[in-house]
PDB file of C-alpha atoms and ligand atoms in Angstrom:
ATOM      1  CA  MET A  15       0.465   0.195   0.052  1.00 97.00           C
ATOM      2  CA  LYS A  16       1.027   3.514  -0.728  1.00 98.00           C
ATOM      3  CA  LEU A  17      -0.991   6.871   1.623  1.00 98.00           C
ATOM      4  CA  THR A  18      -2.500   9.525  -1.377  1.00 98.00           C
ATOM      5  CA  ARG A  19      -1.309  13.495  -0.157  1.00 98.00           C
ATOM      6  CA  TYR A  20      -4.479  14.973   0.518  1.00 98.00           C
ATOM      7  CA  GLN A  21      -3.650  18.163  -2.298  1.00 98.00           C
ATOM      8  CA  GLY A  22      -4.205  21.084   0.401  1.00 98.00           C
ATOM      9  CA  ASN A  23      -1.699  20.267   2.547  1.00 98.00           C
ATOM     10  CA  PRO A  24      -0.177  20.960   4.656  1.00 98.00           C
ATOM     11  CA  ILE A  25      -3.248  21.399   6.466  1.00 98.00           C
ATOM     12  CA  LEU A  26      -2.042  23.417  10.143  1.00 98.00           C
ATOM     13  CA  LYS A  27       1.025  25.534   9.634  1.00 98.00           C
ATOM     14  CA  PRO A  28       2.838  27.701  12.622  1.00 98.00           C
ATOM     15  CA  ARG A  29       0.846  30.471  12.873  1.00 98.00           C
ATOM     16  CA  GLU A  30       2.476  33.969  13.642  1.00 96.00           C
ATOM     17  CA  GLU A  31      -0.373  35.458  15.780  1.00 96.00           C
ATOM     18  CA  ASN A  32       0.137  33.032  18.060  1.00 98.00           C
ATOM     19  CA  GLU A  33       3.208  32.440  19.985  1.00 98.00           C
ATOM     20  CA  TRP A  34       3.229  29.899  21.437  1.00 98.00           C
ATOM     21  CA  GLU A  35       2.702  28.959  17.806  1.00 98.00           C
ATOM     22  CA  SER A  36       4.429  30.461  15.659  1.00 98.00           C
ATOM     23  CA  LYS A  37       7.473  28.171  14.746  1.00 98.00           C
ATOM     24  CA  ALA A  38       6.078  25.156  14.746  1.00 98.00           C
ATOM     25  CA  VAL A  39       3.064  22.300  14.679  1.00 98.00           C
ATOM     26  CA  PHE A  40       3.615  19.161  13.542  1.00 98.00           C
ATOM     27  CA  ASN A  41       3.438  15.567  14.842  1.00 98.00           C
ATOM     28  CA  CYS A  42      -0.032  15.571  16.010  1.00 98.00           C
ATOM     29  CA  ALA A  43      -2.360  12.987  17.756  1.00 98.00           C
ATOM     30  CA  ALA A  44      -6.323  12.211  16.166  1.00 98.00           C
ATOM     31  CA  ALA A  45      -9.457  10.328  16.634  1.00 98.00           C
ATOM     32  CA  SER A  46     -12.381  10.823  15.106  1.00 96.00           C
ATOM     33  CA  GLU A  47     -16.237  10.949  17.338  1.00 94.00           C
ATOM     34  CA  ASN A  48     -19.194  10.749  15.365  1.00 92.00           C
ATOM     35  CA  GLY A  49     -17.232  11.584  11.660  1.00 92.00           C
ATOM     36  CA  LYS A  50     -15.249  14.871  13.719  1.00 97.00           C
ATOM     37  CA  VAL A  51     -11.933  14.181  13.181  1.00 98.00           C
ATOM     38  CA  HIS A  52      -9.942  15.631  16.659  1.00 98.00           C
ATOM     39  CA  LEU A  53      -6.434  16.826  17.062  1.00 98.00           C
ATOM     40  CA  LEU A  54      -4.113  17.586  19.446  1.00 98.00           C
ATOM     41  CA  TYR A  55      -1.100  18.615  17.758  1.00 98.00           C
ATOM     42  CA  ARG A  56       3.000  19.356  19.394  1.00 98.00           C
ATOM     43  CA  ALA A  57       3.096  23.530  19.143  1.00 98.00           C
ATOM     44  CA  ILE A  58       6.352  25.530  19.615  1.00 98.00           C
ATOM     45  CA  GLY A  59       6.763  29.370  20.095  1.00 98.00           C
ATOM     46  CA  GLU A  60      10.469  29.912  20.210  1.00 98.00           C
ATOM     47  CA  TYR A  61      13.940  27.904  20.067  1.00 97.00           C
ATOM     48  CA  GLU A  62      16.167  28.578  22.835  1.00 96.00           C
ATOM     49  CA  LYS A  63      14.456  25.852  24.866  1.00 96.00           C
ATOM     50  CA  TYR A  64      12.313  24.376  22.469  1.00 97.00           C
ATOM     51  CA  ILE A  65       9.732  23.879  25.125  1.00 98.00           C
ATOM     52  CA  SER A  66       6.778  21.426  22.969  1.00 98.00           C
ATOM     53  CA  LYS A  67       2.529  22.468  24.347  1.00 98.00           C
ATOM     54  CA  LEU A  68      -0.086  21.273  22.416  1.00 98.00           C
ATOM     55  CA  GLY A  69      -2.795  22.310  20.951  1.00 98.00           C
ATOM     56  CA  TYR A  70      -6.787  21.592  20.179  1.00 98.00           C
ATOM     57  CA  ALA A  71      -7.727  21.808  15.643  1.00 98.00           C
ATOM     58  CA  VAL A  72     -11.299  19.826  15.493  1.00 98.00           C
ATOM     59  CA  SER A  73     -12.716  19.128  11.715  1.00 98.00           C
ATOM     60  CA  GLU A  74     -15.450  18.110  10.183  1.00 98.00           C
ATOM     61  CA  ASP A  75     -14.541  16.415   6.705  1.00 98.00           C
ATOM     62  CA  GLY A  76     -10.509  15.557   8.190  1.00 98.00           C
ATOM     63  CA  PHE A  77      -8.653  17.793   5.929  1.00 98.00           C
ATOM     64  CA  ASN A  78     -10.904  21.508   7.156  1.00 98.00           C
ATOM     65  CA  PHE A  79      -9.958  22.084  11.427  1.00 98.00           C
ATOM     66  CA  LYS A  80     -10.747  24.681  13.135  1.00 98.00           C
ATOM     67  CA  ARG A  81      -8.426  25.546  16.017  1.00 97.00           C
ATOM     68  CA  PHE A  82      -8.996  26.389  18.955  1.00 95.00           C
ATOM     69  CA  GLY A  83      -6.387  29.674  19.672  1.00 92.00           C
ATOM     70  CA  GLU A  84      -4.439  28.694  23.045  1.00 97.00           C
ATOM     71  CA  PRO A  85      -2.592  25.717  24.468  1.00 98.00           C
ATOM     72  CA  VAL A  86      -5.134  23.207  25.907  1.00 98.00           C
ATOM     73  CA  PHE A  87      -2.119  20.532  27.193  1.00 98.00           C
ATOM     74  CA  GLU A  88       0.952  22.512  28.426  1.00 98.00           C
ATOM     75  CA  PRO A  89       4.241  21.983  30.862  1.00 98.00           C
ATOM     76  CA  LYS A  90       3.504  21.939  34.164  1.00 97.00           C
ATOM     77  CA  GLU A  91       4.981  18.798  36.513  1.00 97.00           C
ATOM     78  CA  SER A  92       7.399  18.241  37.676  1.00 96.00           C
ATOM     79  CA  TYR A  93       8.020  15.114  35.786  1.00 97.00           C
ATOM     80  CA  GLU A  94       7.594  17.515  31.819  1.00 97.00           C
ATOM     81  CA  PRO A  95       9.635  20.516  32.590  1.00 97.00           C
ATOM     82  CA  HIS A  96      10.849  21.177  29.598  1.00 97.00           C
ATOM     83  CA  GLY A  97       7.875  19.707  27.418  1.00 98.00           C
ATOM     84  CA  CYS A  98       4.942  18.133  26.317  1.00 98.00           C
ATOM     85  CA  GLU A  99       5.851  15.778  22.952  1.00 98.00           C
ATOM     86  CA  ASP A 100       4.885  13.821  19.720  1.00 98.00           C
ATOM     87  CA  PRO A 101       0.870  12.850  21.668  1.00 98.00           C
ATOM     88  CA  ARG A 102      -0.841   9.700  20.579  1.00 98.00           C
ATOM     89  CA  LEU A 103      -4.924   9.629  21.513  1.00 98.00           C
ATOM     90  CA  THR A 104      -7.030   6.468  22.073  1.00 98.00           C
ATOM     91  CA  ARG A 105     -10.580   6.875  22.926  1.00 97.00           C
ATOM     92  CA  ILE A 106     -12.520   4.874  24.993  1.00 96.00           C
ATOM     93  CA  GLY A 107     -15.803   4.837  26.068  1.00 92.00           C
ATOM     94  CA  ASP A 108     -16.100   8.306  25.415  1.00 93.00           C
ATOM     95  CA  THR A 109     -13.056   9.371  27.368  1.00 97.00           C
ATOM     96  CA  PHE A 110      -9.946  10.171  25.219  1.00 98.00           C
ATOM     97  CA  TYR A 111      -6.949   8.884  26.396  1.00 98.00           C
ATOM     98  CA  ILE A 112      -3.233  10.541  25.464  1.00 98.00           C
ATOM     99  CA  THR A 113       0.537   9.431  26.095  1.00 98.00           C
ATOM    100  CA  TYR A 114       3.046  11.406  25.487  1.00 98.00           C
ATOM    101  CA  THR A 115       6.536  12.214  25.791  1.00 98.00           C
ATOM    102  CA  ALA A 116       7.591  14.088  29.343  1.00 98.00           C
ATOM    103  CA  MET A 117      10.722  15.994  28.704  1.00 96.00           C
ATOM    104  CA  SER A 118      12.153  16.143  31.582  1.00 94.00           C
ATOM    105  CA  LYS A 119      15.526  17.358  29.889  1.00 94.00           C
ATOM    106  CA  ARG A 120      16.215  18.936  27.259  1.00 92.00           C
ATOM    107  CA  ALA A 121      15.286  18.194  24.137  1.00 90.00           C
ATOM    108  CA  PHE A 122      17.560  16.636  21.615  1.00 88.00           C
ATOM    109  CA  SER A 123      19.878  16.119  25.188  1.00 88.00           C
ATOM    110  CA  GLY A 124      19.711  11.960  24.403  1.00 86.00           C
ATOM    111  CA  SER A 125      17.739  11.639  27.941  1.00 90.00           C
ATOM    112  CA  GLY A 126      15.311  12.119  29.832  1.00 92.00           C
ATOM    113  CA  ASN A 127      12.334  10.913  27.578  1.00 95.00           C
ATOM    114  CA  ARG A 128       9.698   8.991  29.912  1.00 97.00           C
ATOM    115  CA  VAL A 129       6.047   7.780  28.316  1.00 97.00           C
ATOM    116  CA  ALA A 130       3.268   9.381  30.111  1.00 98.00           C
ATOM    117  CA  LEU A 131      -0.736   9.616  30.140  1.00 98.00           C
ATOM    118  CA  ALA A 132      -3.877  11.321  30.667  1.00 98.00           C
ATOM    119  CA  SER A 133      -7.363  11.500  29.229  1.00 98.00           C
ATOM    120  CA  THR A 134     -10.371  13.995  28.566  1.00 98.00           C
ATOM    121  CA  LYS A 135     -13.329  14.136  27.872  1.00 98.00           C
ATOM    122  CA  ASP A 136     -13.638  17.382  26.362  1.00 97.00           C
ATOM    123  CA  PHE A 137     -10.241  18.738  25.468  1.00 97.00           C
ATOM    124  CA  LYS A 138     -10.591  21.174  28.355  1.00 97.00           C
ATOM    125  CA  SER A 139      -9.618  20.212  31.088  1.00 97.00           C
ATOM    126  CA  PHE A 140      -7.277  16.960  31.191  1.00 98.00           C
ATOM    127  CA  GLU A 141      -6.514  15.343  33.835  1.00 98.00           C
ATOM    128  CA  ARG A 142      -2.884  13.665  34.270  1.00 98.00           C
ATOM    129  CA  PHE A 143      -1.633  10.187  35.787  1.00 98.00           C
ATOM    130  CA  GLY A 144       1.459  10.893  35.411  1.00 97.00           C
ATOM    131  CA  VAL A 145       4.809   8.495  34.390  1.00 98.00           C
ATOM    132  CA  VAL A 146       4.209   5.202  33.641  1.00 98.00           C
ATOM    133  CA  LEU A 147       6.719   3.917  32.408  1.00 96.00           C
ATOM    134  CA  PRO A 148       8.982   5.692  35.527  1.00 92.00           C
ATOM    135  CA  ASP A 149      12.485   3.435  34.620  1.00 89.00           C
ATOM    136  CA  MET A 150      12.928   3.181  31.667  1.00 92.00           C
ATOM    137  CA  GLU A 151      13.967   6.095  28.539  1.00 94.00           C
ATOM    138  CA  ASP A 152      11.727   5.438  26.141  1.00 96.00           C
ATOM    139  CA  LYS A 153       8.782   7.431  24.090  1.00 96.00           C
ATOM    140  CA  ASN A 154       6.254   6.272  21.197  1.00 98.00           C
ATOM    141  CA  ALA A 155       3.695   4.911  23.297  1.00 98.00           C
ATOM    142  CA  ALA A 156       0.597   4.046  21.507  1.00 98.00           C
ATOM    143  CA  LEU A 157      -2.674   2.641  23.432  1.00 98.00           C
ATOM    144  CA  PHE A 158      -5.019   1.386  21.818  1.00 98.00           C
ATOM    145  CA  PRO A 159      -8.071   1.570  21.808  1.00 98.00           C
ATOM    146  CA  GLU A 160      -9.362  -2.017  23.970  1.00 98.00           C
ATOM    147  CA  LYS A 161      -8.720  -4.409  26.676  1.00 98.00           C
ATOM    148  CA  VAL A 162      -6.939  -7.411  24.294  1.00 98.00           C
ATOM    149  CA  ASN A 163      -7.843 -10.829  26.777  1.00 97.00           C
ATOM    150  CA  GLY A 164      -8.674  -9.057  29.281  1.00 98.00           C
ATOM    151  CA  LYS A 165      -5.695  -5.736  29.776  1.00 98.00           C
ATOM    152  CA  TYR A 166      -4.402  -3.009  28.469  1.00 98.00           C
ATOM    153  CA  VAL A 167      -2.318  -2.780  26.235  1.00 98.00           C
ATOM    154  CA  MET A 168       0.014  -0.459  24.716  1.00 98.00           C
ATOM    155  CA  PHE A 169       3.236  -1.057  21.713  1.00 98.00           C
ATOM    156  CA  HIS A 170       6.035   1.749  23.200  1.00 98.00           C
ATOM    157  CA  ARG A 171       9.740   2.712  22.002  1.00 98.00           C
ATOM    158  CA  ILE A 172      13.569   1.621  24.011  1.00 97.00           C
ATOM    159  CA  MET A 173      16.030   2.413  21.000  1.00 97.00           C
ATOM    160  CA  PRO A 174      15.444   1.389  18.776  1.00 98.00           C
ATOM    161  CA  ASP A 175      12.856  -0.762  19.117  1.00 98.00           C
ATOM    162  CA  ILE A 176       8.754  -1.869  19.130  1.00 98.00           C
ATOM    163  CA  LEU A 177       8.130  -3.106  22.722  1.00 98.00           C
ATOM    164  CA  ILE A 178       4.463  -4.103  23.693  1.00 98.00           C
ATOM    165  CA  ALA A 179       3.736  -4.036  27.371  1.00 98.00           C
ATOM    166  CA  TYR A 180       0.061  -4.849  28.567  1.00 98.00           C
ATOM    167  CA  SER A 181      -2.178  -3.402  31.947  1.00 98.00           C
ATOM    168  CA  ASP A 182      -4.767  -3.417  34.468  1.00 98.00           C
ATOM    169  CA  ASN A 183      -5.225   0.401  35.832  1.00 97.00           C
ATOM    170  CA  LEU A 184      -3.471   2.122  32.448  1.00 98.00           C
ATOM    171  CA  THR A 185      -0.966   3.150  35.142  1.00 97.00           C
ATOM    172  CA  GLN A 186       1.185  -0.231  36.238  1.00 98.00           C
ATOM    173  CA  TRP A 187       3.236  -1.654  32.905  1.00 98.00           C
ATOM    174  CA  ALA A 188       4.449  -4.775  32.480  1.00 98.00           C
ATOM    175  CA  GLY A 189       5.702  -8.276  31.020  1.00 98.00           C
ATOM    176  CA  HIS A 190       7.539  -5.452  28.456  1.00 98.00           C
ATOM    177  CA  LYS A 191       8.342  -7.656  24.715  1.00 98.00           C
ATOM    178  CA  VAL A 192      10.141  -7.239  21.398  1.00 98.00           C
ATOM    179  CA  ILE A 193       7.985  -7.336  19.007  1.00 98.00           C
ATOM    180  CA  MET A 194       9.209  -5.572  15.899  1.00 98.00           C
ATOM    181  CA  ARG A 195      12.887  -5.028  15.962  1.00 98.00           C
ATOM    182  CA  THR A 196      14.666  -2.035  13.246  1.00 98.00           C
ATOM    183  CA  ARG A 197      15.821  -4.361   9.508  1.00 98.00           C
ATOM    184  CA  LYS A 198      18.978  -4.344   8.588  1.00 97.00           C
ATOM    185  CA  ASP A 199      20.115  -2.525   5.368  1.00 96.00           C
ATOM    186  CA  SER A 200      16.784  -0.664   5.468  1.00 98.00           C
ATOM    187  CA  TRP A 201      15.206   2.438   5.165  1.00 98.00           C
ATOM    188  CA  ASP A 202      14.062   1.511   9.190  1.00 98.00           C
ATOM    189  CA  CYS A 203      17.733   0.358   9.895  1.00 98.00           C
ATOM    190  CA  ALA A 204      18.064   2.823  11.984  1.00 98.00           C
ATOM    191  CA  LYS A 205      15.183   3.300  15.251  1.00 98.00           C
ATOM    192  CA  VAL A 206      11.752   2.641  14.553  1.00 98.00           C
ATOM    193  CA  GLY A 207       8.454   3.678  16.338  1.00 98.00           C
ATOM    194  CA  ALA A 208       5.024   2.919  16.863  1.00 97.00           C
ATOM    195  CA  GLY A 209       2.859   5.739  15.286  1.00 96.00           C
ATOM    196  CA  ALA A 210      -0.651   6.013  15.063  1.00 97.00           C
ATOM    197  CA  PRO A 211      -2.368   3.688  18.070  1.00 98.00           C
ATOM    198  CA  PRO A 212      -2.996   0.356  16.573  1.00 98.00           C
ATOM    199  CA  LEU A 213      -6.662   0.362  14.013  1.00 98.00           C
ATOM    200  CA  LYS A 214      -8.975  -3.101  14.156  1.00 98.00           C
ATOM    201  CA  THR A 215      -9.726  -4.542  10.928  1.00 97.00           C
ATOM    202  CA  GLU A 216     -11.247  -8.435   9.992  1.00 96.00           C
ATOM    203  CA  LYS A 217      -7.429  -9.219   9.740  1.00 97.00           C
ATOM    204  CA  GLY A 218      -5.760  -7.820  12.232  1.00 98.00           C
ATOM    205  CA  TRP A 219      -4.219  -4.465  14.395  1.00 98.00           C
ATOM    206  CA  LEU A 220      -3.390  -2.346  11.284  1.00 98.00           C
ATOM    207  CA  MET A 221      -0.604   0.454  12.660  1.00 98.00           C
ATOM    208  CA  PHE A 222       1.797   3.080  10.484  1.00 98.00           C
ATOM    209  CA  TYR A 223       4.486   3.198  12.257  1.00 98.00           C
ATOM    210  CA  HIS A 224       7.763   5.829  12.072  1.00 98.00           C
ATOM    211  CA  GLY A 225      11.784   3.944  10.667  1.00 98.00           C
ATOM    212  CA  VAL A 226      14.464   5.652  10.534  1.00 98.00           C
ATOM    213  CA  ASP A 227      17.358   5.236   8.906  1.00 98.00           C
ATOM    214  CA  GLY A 228      21.771   5.785   8.792  1.00 97.00           C
ATOM    215  CA  LYS A 229      20.720   9.932   7.781  1.00 98.00           C
ATOM    216  CA  LYS A 230      18.291  10.675   9.657  1.00 98.00           C
ATOM    217  CA  ILE A 231      14.982  10.115   6.682  1.00 98.00           C
ATOM    218  CA  TYR A 232      12.450   9.431   8.393  1.00 98.00           C
ATOM    219  CA  ARG A 233       9.864   7.848   6.689  1.00 98.00           C
ATOM    220  CA  LEU A 234       6.406   5.960   7.339  1.00 98.00           C
ATOM    221  CA  GLY A 235       5.514   1.968   7.225  1.00 98.00           C
ATOM    222  CA  VAL A 236       2.942  -0.103   7.444  1.00 98.00           C
ATOM    223  CA  ALA A 237       2.152  -3.943   9.443  1.00 98.00           C
ATOM    224  CA  LEU A 238      -0.403  -5.628  10.936  1.00 98.00           C
ATOM    225  CA  PHE A 239      -0.057  -7.182  14.088  1.00 98.00           C
ATOM    226  CA  ASP A 240      -2.250 -10.736  15.230  1.00 98.00           C
ATOM    227  CA  LEU A 241      -6.197  -9.347  16.935  1.00 98.00           C
ATOM    228  CA  LYS A 242      -5.710 -12.259  19.738  1.00 98.00           C
ATOM    229  CA  ASP A 243      -2.389 -11.908  20.108  1.00 98.00           C
ATOM    230  CA  PRO A 244      -1.313  -8.344  19.466  1.00 98.00           C
ATOM    231  CA  ALA A 245       2.218  -9.805  19.931  1.00 98.00           C
ATOM    232  CA  LYS A 246       2.753 -11.087  16.764  1.00 98.00           C
ATOM    233  CA  LEU A 247       3.349  -9.656  13.722  1.00 98.00           C
ATOM    234  CA  ILE A 248       1.075 -11.097  10.683  1.00 98.00           C
ATOM    235  CA  ALA A 249       3.235  -8.624   7.337  1.00 98.00           C
ATOM    236  CA  ARG A 250       5.440  -6.060   7.007  1.00 98.00           C
ATOM    237  CA  GLN A 251       5.507  -4.082   4.443  1.00 98.00           C
ATOM    238  CA  ASP A 252       9.214  -4.167   2.529  1.00 98.00           C
ATOM    239  CA  GLU A 253       8.004  -0.520   1.103  1.00 98.00           C
ATOM    240  CA  PRO A 254       7.646   2.875   3.137  1.00 98.00           C
ATOM    241  CA  ILE A 255       4.440   3.784   2.976  1.00 98.00           C
ATOM    242  CA  LEU A 256       5.307   7.526   2.362  1.00 98.00           C
ATOM    243  CA  GLU A 257       8.508   9.336   1.869  1.00 98.00           C
ATOM    244  CA  PRO A 258       9.513  12.760   2.677  1.00 98.00           C
ATOM    245  CA  VAL A 259       9.469  13.700  -1.788  1.00 98.00           C
ATOM    246  CA  GLU A 260       7.321  17.502  -0.648  1.00 98.00           C
ATOM    247  CA  ASP A 261       8.453  20.792   0.440  1.00 98.00           C
ATOM    248  CA  TYR A 262       7.001  20.543   3.459  1.00 98.00           C
ATOM    249  CA  GLU A 263       8.293  16.800   4.472  1.00 98.00           C
ATOM    250  CA  LEU A 264      12.406  18.431   3.042  1.00 98.00           C
ATOM    251  CA  HIS A 265      12.640  20.855   4.446  1.00 98.00           C
ATOM    252  CA  GLY A 266      11.374  22.884   7.370  1.00 98.00           C
ATOM    253  CA  ASP A 267      13.111  22.364  11.460  1.00 98.00           C
ATOM    254  CA  VAL A 268      13.982  19.177  11.590  1.00 98.00           C
ATOM    255  CA  PRO A 269      14.512  18.351   7.085  1.00 98.00           C
ATOM    256  CA  ASN A 270      13.680  14.393   5.627  1.00 98.00           C
ATOM    257  CA  VAL A 271      10.897  13.754   7.950  1.00 98.00           C
ATOM    258  CA  VAL A 272       7.222  12.806   8.055  1.00 98.00           C
ATOM    259  CA  PHE A 273       6.411  11.367  11.833  1.00 98.00           C
ATOM    260  CA  VAL A 274       3.141  10.246  12.352  1.00 98.00           C
ATOM    261  CA  CYS A 275       1.247  10.023  15.497  1.00 98.00           C
ATOM    262  CA  GLY A 276      -2.904   8.917  14.261  1.00 98.00           C
ATOM    263  CA  ALA A 277      -4.268   8.142  12.244  1.00 98.00           C
ATOM    264  CA  VAL A 278      -8.021   7.616  11.978  1.00 98.00           C
ATOM    265  CA  GLU A 279     -11.160   5.688   9.668  1.00 97.00           C
ATOM    266  CA  LYS A 280     -13.350   8.108   8.325  1.00 96.00           C
ATOM    267  CA  ASP A 281     -15.746   6.947   6.134  1.00 94.00           C
ATOM    268  CA  ASP A 282     -14.267   5.055   2.928  1.00 96.00           C
ATOM    269  CA  SER A 283     -10.878   4.867   3.647  1.00 98.00           C
ATOM    270  CA  TYR A 284      -7.557   6.033   6.615  1.00 98.00           C
ATOM    271  CA  TYR A 285      -6.738   9.382   8.128  1.00 98.00           C
ATOM    272  CA  VAL A 286      -3.315   9.523   8.609  1.00 98.00           C
ATOM    273  CA  TYR A 287      -1.783  12.857  10.230  1.00 98.00           C
ATOM    274  CA  TYR A 288       1.418  13.549   9.876  1.00 98.00           C
ATOM    275  CA  GLY A 289       3.860  16.294  10.740  1.00 98.00           C
ATOM    276  CA  GLY A 290       6.295  17.344   7.632  1.00 98.00           C
ATOM    277  CA  ALA A 291       9.902  18.375   8.695  1.00 98.00           C
ATOM    278  CA  ASP A 292       9.274  18.760  12.287  1.00 98.00           C
ATOM    279  CA  LYS A 293       7.469  22.315  11.428  1.00 98.00           C
ATOM    280  CA  VAL A 294       3.727  21.481   9.998  1.00 98.00           C
ATOM    281  CA  ILE A 295       1.052  19.240   9.943  1.00 98.00           C
ATOM    282  CA  ALA A 296       0.408  17.059   7.076  1.00 98.00           C
ATOM    283  CA  VAL A 297      -2.862  14.571   5.803  1.00 98.00           C
ATOM    284  CA  ALA A 298      -2.508  11.239   3.389  1.00 98.00           C
ATOM    285  CA  THR A 299      -5.746   9.069   2.929  1.00 98.00           C
ATOM    286  CA  VAL A 300      -5.953   4.725   2.216  1.00 98.00           C
ATOM    287  CA  LYS A 301      -8.557   3.148   1.122  1.00 98.00           C
ATOM    288  CA  LYS A 302      -9.442   0.729   4.315  1.00 97.00           C
ATOM    289  CA  ASP A 303     -10.399  -1.947   1.383  1.00 95.00           C
ATOM    290  CA  GLU A 304      -6.775  -1.666  -0.205  1.00 97.00           C
ATOM    291  CA  ALA A 305      -5.384  -1.473   2.957  1.00 97.00           C
ATOM    292  CA  LEU A 306      -3.975  -4.750   3.815  1.00 97.00           C
ATOM    293  CA  ASP A 307      -3.359  -5.183   0.273  1.00 96.00           C
ATOM    294  CA  PHE A 308       0.704  -6.245   1.771  1.00 97.00           C
ATOM    295  CA  VAL A 309      -0.451  -9.534   4.366  1.00 95.00           C
TER     296      VAL A 309
HETATM  297  C1  LIG B 404      12.098  12.445  17.177  1.00 73.19           C
HETATM  298  C2  LIG B 404      10.665  13.484  17.623  1.00 73.19           C
HETATM  299  C3  LIG B 404       9.999  13.691  16.992  1.00 73.19           C
HETATM  300  C4  LIG B 404      10.523  13.947  15.346  1.00 73.19           C
HETATM  301  C5  LIG B 404      11.778  13.451  15.000  1.00 73.19           C
HETATM  302  C6  LIG B 404      12.310  14.457  13.974  1.00 73.19           C
HETATM  303  O1  LIG B 404      12.732  11.638  17.863  1.00 73.19           O
HETATM  304  O2  LIG B 404      11.342  14.096  18.701  1.00 73.19           O
HETATM  305  O3  LIG B 404       9.801  14.253  17.754  1.00 73.19           O
HETATM  306  O4  LIG B 404       9.846  14.629  15.191  1.00 73.19           O
HETATM  307  O5  LIG B 404      12.406  12.859  16.212  1.00 73.19           O
HETATM  308  O6  LIG B 404      13.517  15.227  14.657  1.00 73.19           O
END
């Protein structure tokens, strides 16, 4: 499968008039609810400290988004003084859970990344559950939309591979095990990370992920995991489904990056939301009946 870019990309750009989102808006979480698409996006308003806050936008058609104007979620706890990065959204019942990277050290320092959890019902007020993987240098956590075999399930990344973990209560996680590795001599040889929270299909859990090569080019890939045993990888496409080609993917604050944190099912397609060059937000789609042709 390949993703098809929306002609009107990028769908969100930095906004000069709002300081907190004046420099970059990128890597966004996505969730659908009654036909609407909700986005929680990462926003940068200054380069000195590079502290990320989260903004909110909503759309009826998945392409045209209305922005809220103020950050809805920003660092305030002792475990995240340097930012809240790369959120993922998972709707369970009437609650949206947010997994994100809590930055206890400066951005780009290469350490102090922890997986934190929060929730909201309205994108106005948020409940925080704190750091849920406390002893791990970790990021890219994506929570499944339902329990499997009576347990909550999450993918996360300890360099350079993707792991699975299980929980009874969403805050304590165990059973960590590598489920998808980097591939030698491939576009995803240096590191891989779960992208969007897995989507349920008849054939398995569909996961969009990012892979990085030795030249730091970020591309998107796709994999399918067993419905009853999500630790079991059923299929993984050899070729990427999207790679930096367009100007807004090649040039920005970090060049050559497409980075996915959210995808939703809408009508007959999957809408995949991704950050372009750590600067803007774009969307690409695939028809549902073509999405599993790699299996
Ligand atoms: C990764 C993450 C992403 C970012 C990407 C490219 O390590 O930090 O947030 O988009 O690098 O800079």
